[in-house]
Amino acid sequence: MSAGADRGFTAAEMMVVASARQLAGERVCFVGVGPPNIACNLARRTVAPDLELVYESGVYGARPARLPLSIGDPTLVTGSTLVAGQFELFAYFLQGGLVDVGFLGASQVDRFGNINTTVIGPYGRPAVRLPGSGGACEIAINARKVFVIMRQSRRSFVERLDFATSPGHLGGRRPAHWPGRGPSVVVTDLGIYRFAPDGEMELASLHPGVSLRQAREATGWELRVAQDLEETPPPTEEELRIIREELDPEGIYTR
Amino acid sequence: MSAGADRGFTAAEMMVVASARQLAGERVCFVGVGPPNIACNLARRTVAPDLELVYESGVYGARPARLPLSIGDPTLVTGSTLVAGQFELFAYFLQGGLVDVGFLGASQVDRFGNINTTVIGPYGRPAVRLPGSGGACEIAINARKVFVIMRQSRRSFVERLDFATSPGHLGGRRPAHWPGRGPSVVVTDLGIYRFAPDGEMELASLHPGVSLRQAREATGWELRVAQDLEETPPPTEEELRIIREELDPEGIYTR
Amino acid sequence: MTASKVTTMREAVAELVRDGDTVAIEGFTHLICFAAGHEIIRQRRRDLTLCRLTPDVIYDQMVAAGVARKLVFSWLGNPGVGSLHAVRRRVERADPEPLELEEYSHFGMVCRYVAGAARLPFFPLRSYEASDLPRANPRIVPVRSPYGDEVVYAVPPLKPDVAIVHAQRADAEGNAQLWGILGCQREAAFAAERVIVVCEELVDSEVIRRDPNRTAIPGLLVSAVVVEPRGCHPSYAQGYYDRDNRFYLEWDRISRDPERLQAWLEEWVYGLASHAEYVEKLGPERWKELEPGEAWSDPVNYGRYA
Amino acid sequence: MTASKVTTMREAVAELVRDGDTVAIEGFTHLICFAAGHEIIRQRRRDLTLCRLTPDVIYDQMVAAGVARKLVFSWLGNPGVGSLHAVRRRVERADPEPLELEEYSHFGMVCRYVAGAARLPFFPLRSYEASDLPRANPRIVPVRSPYGDEVVYAVPPLKPDVAIVHAQRADAEGNAQLWGILGCQREAAFAAERVIVVCEELVDSEVIRRDPNRTAIPGLLVSAVVVEPRGCHPSYAQGYYDRDNRFYLEWDRISRDPERLQAWLEEWVYGLASHAEYVEKLGPERWKELEPGEAWSDPVNYGRYA
């Protein structure tokens, strides 16, 4: 059941819209496929027209003629500005410091924005073997900011990670010499979370129809709430139209 | 005055021909322009038809339509098999161990085949500032074998180098972990020199019309001479024809 | 000049892929040579160590067929769909047998190939600090910069026994040209002991020579050239056919059930003699769906310098 | 989408090249942007640190004009001809003033750009053991592999304040495509603080987008785009004009005599307002001699995936 369904939009749509709005004023975004891809393309049509997407597959300045179903979809290549090999992509674009925002998903996140995408259970004999880092570990360290987009529950918002794949604010503070400043926002199907100066996540905004109690119950630690807790403005007609007509007509990621 | 001039060929022609013959059976040669380039192309037309040339400029499988006047001549590119960036060239082709023979010139060489192309005189305030390493230092270390081709005199065949730019057999023995086995032959305008098991150069062959005395006088140390000292067979009609008609018609490098 | 290296996939795999080998069939979503993976299954190779950034469905199939004892990788999944179920069964429940994992991040894997290709003893990168990955994989170690105190991480070189690279076109010597997503095929090829180039089209060397900047792999490295049109399905070859996303979705269902998976292998791999039969079995309608429109690059002038 | 960055060479140099900067005008024999070097001379920049693998005639001219206090390089010469006489006078006799040298090998210089581009604190390579170069340049230091005892050498990152890259074609955002000899322009551009792209032809972004694999430099890096046809003379642009070997030979004579050299600078640099005037002064006959024939690549199909 989705938080805002009775309001004429799905929780996934709210999550994508809220993520897209975070991209206002950003320039270069390192993006994987799925919800982040839709959020970025929505942002380009709304709050961030100059946003440039760098795909993990090495494609820069993509102009997809259809919704790409993977980050390696051929539609990303045709008509793009540049295709680089993966050494150049990771060494020069990402580690080289050209990426303003890196979008990460997560199976588990802790209060400091550290992320697990590797295993549930012990590493040697996991209950669930997850995909692993992919490029997430380097994105987490090298992108100027990191946006996390994920479904929220007590199983995903955890007191202690089973495995730290990609560092967030560690125990509260990142090493000064790191290029990136770490996670700046976590957008879930329930709300928007930001990070206090001490590196701990706090609830900044609840999506329409979501109660503070729901958010607390879906968090595996004593949730900190911002003084000025807001309600996320619902998706506009235009935002929903773009998602439903242009970006995800089959509702693969947003139904 | 050139050793074999009265015999109908120049010392430079003899040097190129003798170098070309050394390439018999070799597969991949890393080459600069000038005499080495002519020697390699002569070898391809005579003793080493399968010889592949890798130019320092990143061109592989060149098929020049004219005599290239520099290693970056555009005629090397058009119709070649592959053009690589210089990182790929030095990292993958050369350091990666694909090069069988590296051709080096030298301003000074010592009895162990160590080479100076940097300075004559003290480094800080040289009497003559030479070009420096270019790729010679990496060629000397990474090519399976090194061929040295140079004019010989007491100023170039020296007891002690003013500067060791590119290592040969060091003091007689190369570190075992080095990929390359070091200089295997030095071809000059006077003769052909090989290296004994103890790493010291010895005169293996004198060019036609060159006396042992001449060679000794043009060497800055007590020259070692092979038991079976040979006389270099003079250039054949065919070798001279190829050089004069095809490879260096204007005699830029071989007159 | 050099003799032709053109052979069949059967010959190439029989001669160049050996039990116990470390094998890299690279390609980031694009140009993944499923045809080679299927032939390796068909020839029942054993104890292979399979390297890829993204093991993908091809390695799920190879793992299910029992050819692999170990994976070296950085992202384990069915891109855009979900899990690799055969791999998960072996990792989570040793079903039917354990599978060894050696795990990096994408950039770590890329750097391993670069170090292998460049014969470097290690390659430095800025990933891994404060991650549990170095604890899970002791081959990822810190290295101090010789300039001051800065510490970064290092990965060791990866030198596969065999790299299998699929290209849009190659000549008989194995000079290969790729376009679209490049992944790290070039680095894997330079790092490998033996290289099999598989191509959509065998072209005259003159085609290669008319655009030398597009040549990714020199024939110099290549042991065998296999002409296998549509050899990447359900992956794709830019400009030749589309990614068959439908199959990636189907595989999720097929691979959840070990028996259904084995039945699929029987029908589509063991039961067929070659990739040509696979292409035919898939049928013209399916291929029609996967046919892209045209989008041509402009020619560039290299100039005649005579 | 982004605003045009197209400007004049005068504007670009005035705005982006500052006294005391570390400047890289790269290009290995090919695509050396003499037009930029001449404009830097014309604007009388001072105390520049000039980086190039092969300083070449352009840096001899800049050194003679007094814009440089230091060279960072790996091969110092007039390719195929001989010496750089102005450089040698300053190095051998401090005439008219000393010139500082920071010297590497070619691969060392390339690795410095790669480290700069990748924000690595050092880059490892197998050169330099048993060479006097590390003694001559203490920035070349040994580094021990974290895997066992093997020792290789390291070079530090090079991050120029400005990189000037000449391309055959670029769009108004600075997305640049190069073919022919590539040198390490891409690495230098990614390593630099500011990038000036100079091009033979300004093209519509659609031309770039029809062949994205040929794009070496993303506009993302680029501060200014200068359209300067024939801007590389006496160097060359593959497919556009030939290397003017005659000039390289002439320079040997010109540069042996300081007065003659200064007279040349007066006539060909200070005395001209722009590279357009230089091109005109050189005259149509000379350009005719340098015009290559045609040798076109074949187009490749990227495919339409809609």
Short mmCIF file of C-alpha atoms in Angstrom, two decimals, chain A residues 33 56-59 66 69-78 83-88 90-91 95 114 118 123-138 141-142 161-167 170 175 177-179 253, chain C residues 28-30 53 73-77 79-80 82-83 88 91-94 101-108 110-111 114 123-133 136-137 150-151 180-184 186-187 236 238 241-243 245 295:
data_model
loop_
_atom_site.label_atom_id
_atom_site.label_comp_id
_atom_site.label_asym_id
_atom_site.label_seq_id
_atom_site.Cartn_x
_atom_site.Cartn_y
_atom_site.Cartn_z
CA VAL A 33 19.13 3.54 -13.89
CA GLU A 56 28.20 4.59 -15.01
CA SER A 57 28.43 2.99 -18.44
CA GLY A 58 30.61 5.87 -19.66
CA VAL A 59 27.96 7.87 -21.50
CA ARG A 66 13.11 6.01 -25.00
CA LEU A 69 15.91 -0.03 -19.15
CA SER A 70 19.50 -0.35 -18.00
CA ILE A 71 22.44 2.05 -17.58
CA GLY A 72 23.92 0.32 -20.61
CA ASP A 73 20.90 0.76 -22.88
CA PRO A 74 21.96 1.54 -26.48
CA THR A 75 19.48 4.42 -26.57
CA LEU A 76 21.76 6.24 -24.12
CA VAL A 77 24.65 6.07 -26.60
CA THR A 78 23.08 7.17 -29.86
CA VAL A 83 31.26 7.83 -24.65
CA ALA A 84 34.32 7.10 -22.51
CA GLY A 85 35.89 3.82 -21.49
CA GLN A 86 35.33 2.90 -17.88
CA PHE A 87 38.86 3.75 -16.83
CA GLU A 88 38.44 7.30 -18.09
CA PHE A 90 35.92 6.46 -13.07
CA ALA A 91 39.45 7.95 -13.04
CA GLN A 95 37.69 10.44 -9.05
CA ASN A 114 26.57 4.83 5.59
CA THR A 118 26.53 -6.09 -0.22
CA TYR A 123 29.57 -11.78 4.69
CA GLY A 124 30.90 -15.34 4.55
CA ARG A 125 27.46 -16.99 4.56
CA PRO A 126 24.88 -14.28 3.87
CA ALA A 127 21.13 -14.69 4.30
CA VAL A 128 20.74 -12.47 1.26
CA ARG A 129 23.52 -11.82 -1.20
CA LEU A 130 22.99 -8.30 -2.59
CA PRO A 131 24.68 -6.97 -5.75
CA GLY A 132 27.64 -5.36 -3.99
CA SER A 133 29.31 -2.03 -4.59
CA GLY A 134 29.34 -1.61 -8.32
CA GLY A 135 30.48 2.00 -8.52
CA ALA A 136 28.77 3.01 -5.27
CA CYS A 137 31.90 2.94 -3.11
CA GLU A 138 33.74 5.37 -5.42
CA ILE A 141 33.82 8.94 -1.69
CA ASN A 142 34.33 11.12 -4.78
CA LEU A 161 24.70 -2.10 8.99
CA ASP A 162 25.40 -5.75 8.23
CA PHE A 163 28.16 -4.50 5.89
CA ALA A 164 29.49 -1.00 5.16
CA THR A 165 29.77 -0.93 1.37
CA SER A 166 29.85 2.82 0.78
CA PRO A 167 30.87 5.32 3.43
CA LEU A 170 31.12 7.37 9.08
CA PRO A 175 38.07 12.69 6.81
CA HIS A 177 40.96 15.14 2.77
CA TRP A 178 38.02 13.37 1.12
CA PRO A 179 36.91 15.10 -2.06
CA TYR A 253 9.50 2.27 -11.67
CA PHE C 28 29.49 -3.52 -19.68
CA THR C 29 25.90 -4.46 -20.61
CA HIS C 30 27.05 -4.00 -24.23
CA LEU C 53 32.65 -6.22 -13.36
CA PHE C 73 33.51 -9.17 -9.75
CA SER C 74 32.15 -5.85 -8.56
CA TRP C 75 28.38 -5.98 -9.13
CA LEU C 76 26.33 -9.12 -9.01
CA GLY C 77 22.93 -8.84 -10.60
CA PRO C 79 20.75 -5.35 -14.65
CA GLY C 80 17.43 -3.57 -14.47
CA GLY C 82 17.05 -8.13 -10.03
CA SER C 83 19.14 -11.05 -8.81
CA ARG C 88 22.73 -16.62 -5.09
CA VAL C 91 26.56 -18.28 -2.37
CA GLU C 92 23.69 -18.31 0.14
CA ARG C 93 23.10 -22.03 0.45
CA ALA C 94 26.05 -23.74 -1.27
CA LEU C 101 33.75 -14.83 -4.44
CA GLU C 102 36.50 -12.23 -4.83
CA GLU C 103 34.86 -8.85 -4.64
CA TYR C 104 35.87 -5.30 -5.59
CA SER C 105 34.13 -2.11 -6.67
CA HIS C 106 33.76 -1.26 -10.37
CA PHE C 107 36.72 1.10 -10.36
CA GLY C 108 38.78 -1.44 -8.44
CA VAL C 110 38.95 -1.61 -13.90
CA CYS C 111 42.21 -0.67 -12.16
CA VAL C 114 44.83 -1.64 -16.18
CA PHE C 123 47.29 0.21 -8.98
CA PRO C 124 46.34 3.08 -6.61
CA LEU C 125 42.80 4.48 -6.26
CA ARG C 126 40.82 6.59 -3.80
CA SER C 127 38.04 4.11 -3.13
CA TYR C 128 37.64 1.76 -0.13
CA GLU C 129 38.56 4.01 2.80
CA ALA C 130 36.06 3.37 5.63
CA SER C 131 34.40 0.61 3.60
CA ASP C 132 34.21 -3.01 4.78
CA LEU C 133 35.38 -4.19 1.34
CA ALA C 136 36.03 -8.81 3.02
CA ASN C 137 38.84 -8.93 0.46
CA GLU C 150 48.51 10.55 2.17
CA VAL C 151 47.21 6.99 2.12
CA GLY C 180 29.17 2.43 -28.21
CA ILE C 181 29.81 1.52 -24.58
CA LEU C 182 33.43 0.38 -24.30
CA GLY C 183 33.56 -0.95 -20.74
CA CYS C 184 37.08 -2.21 -20.12
CA ARG C 186 40.60 -3.11 -24.24
CA GLU C 187 42.24 -3.25 -20.82
CA TYR C 236 23.52 -6.28 -27.79
CA GLN C 238 25.43 -1.08 -30.90
CA TYR C 241 20.74 -5.30 -32.65
CA ASP C 242 19.04 -4.16 -29.49
CA ARG C 243 19.33 -5.48 -25.97
CA ASN C 245 15.24 -6.86 -22.23
CA ALA C 295 22.09 6.47 -37.16
#
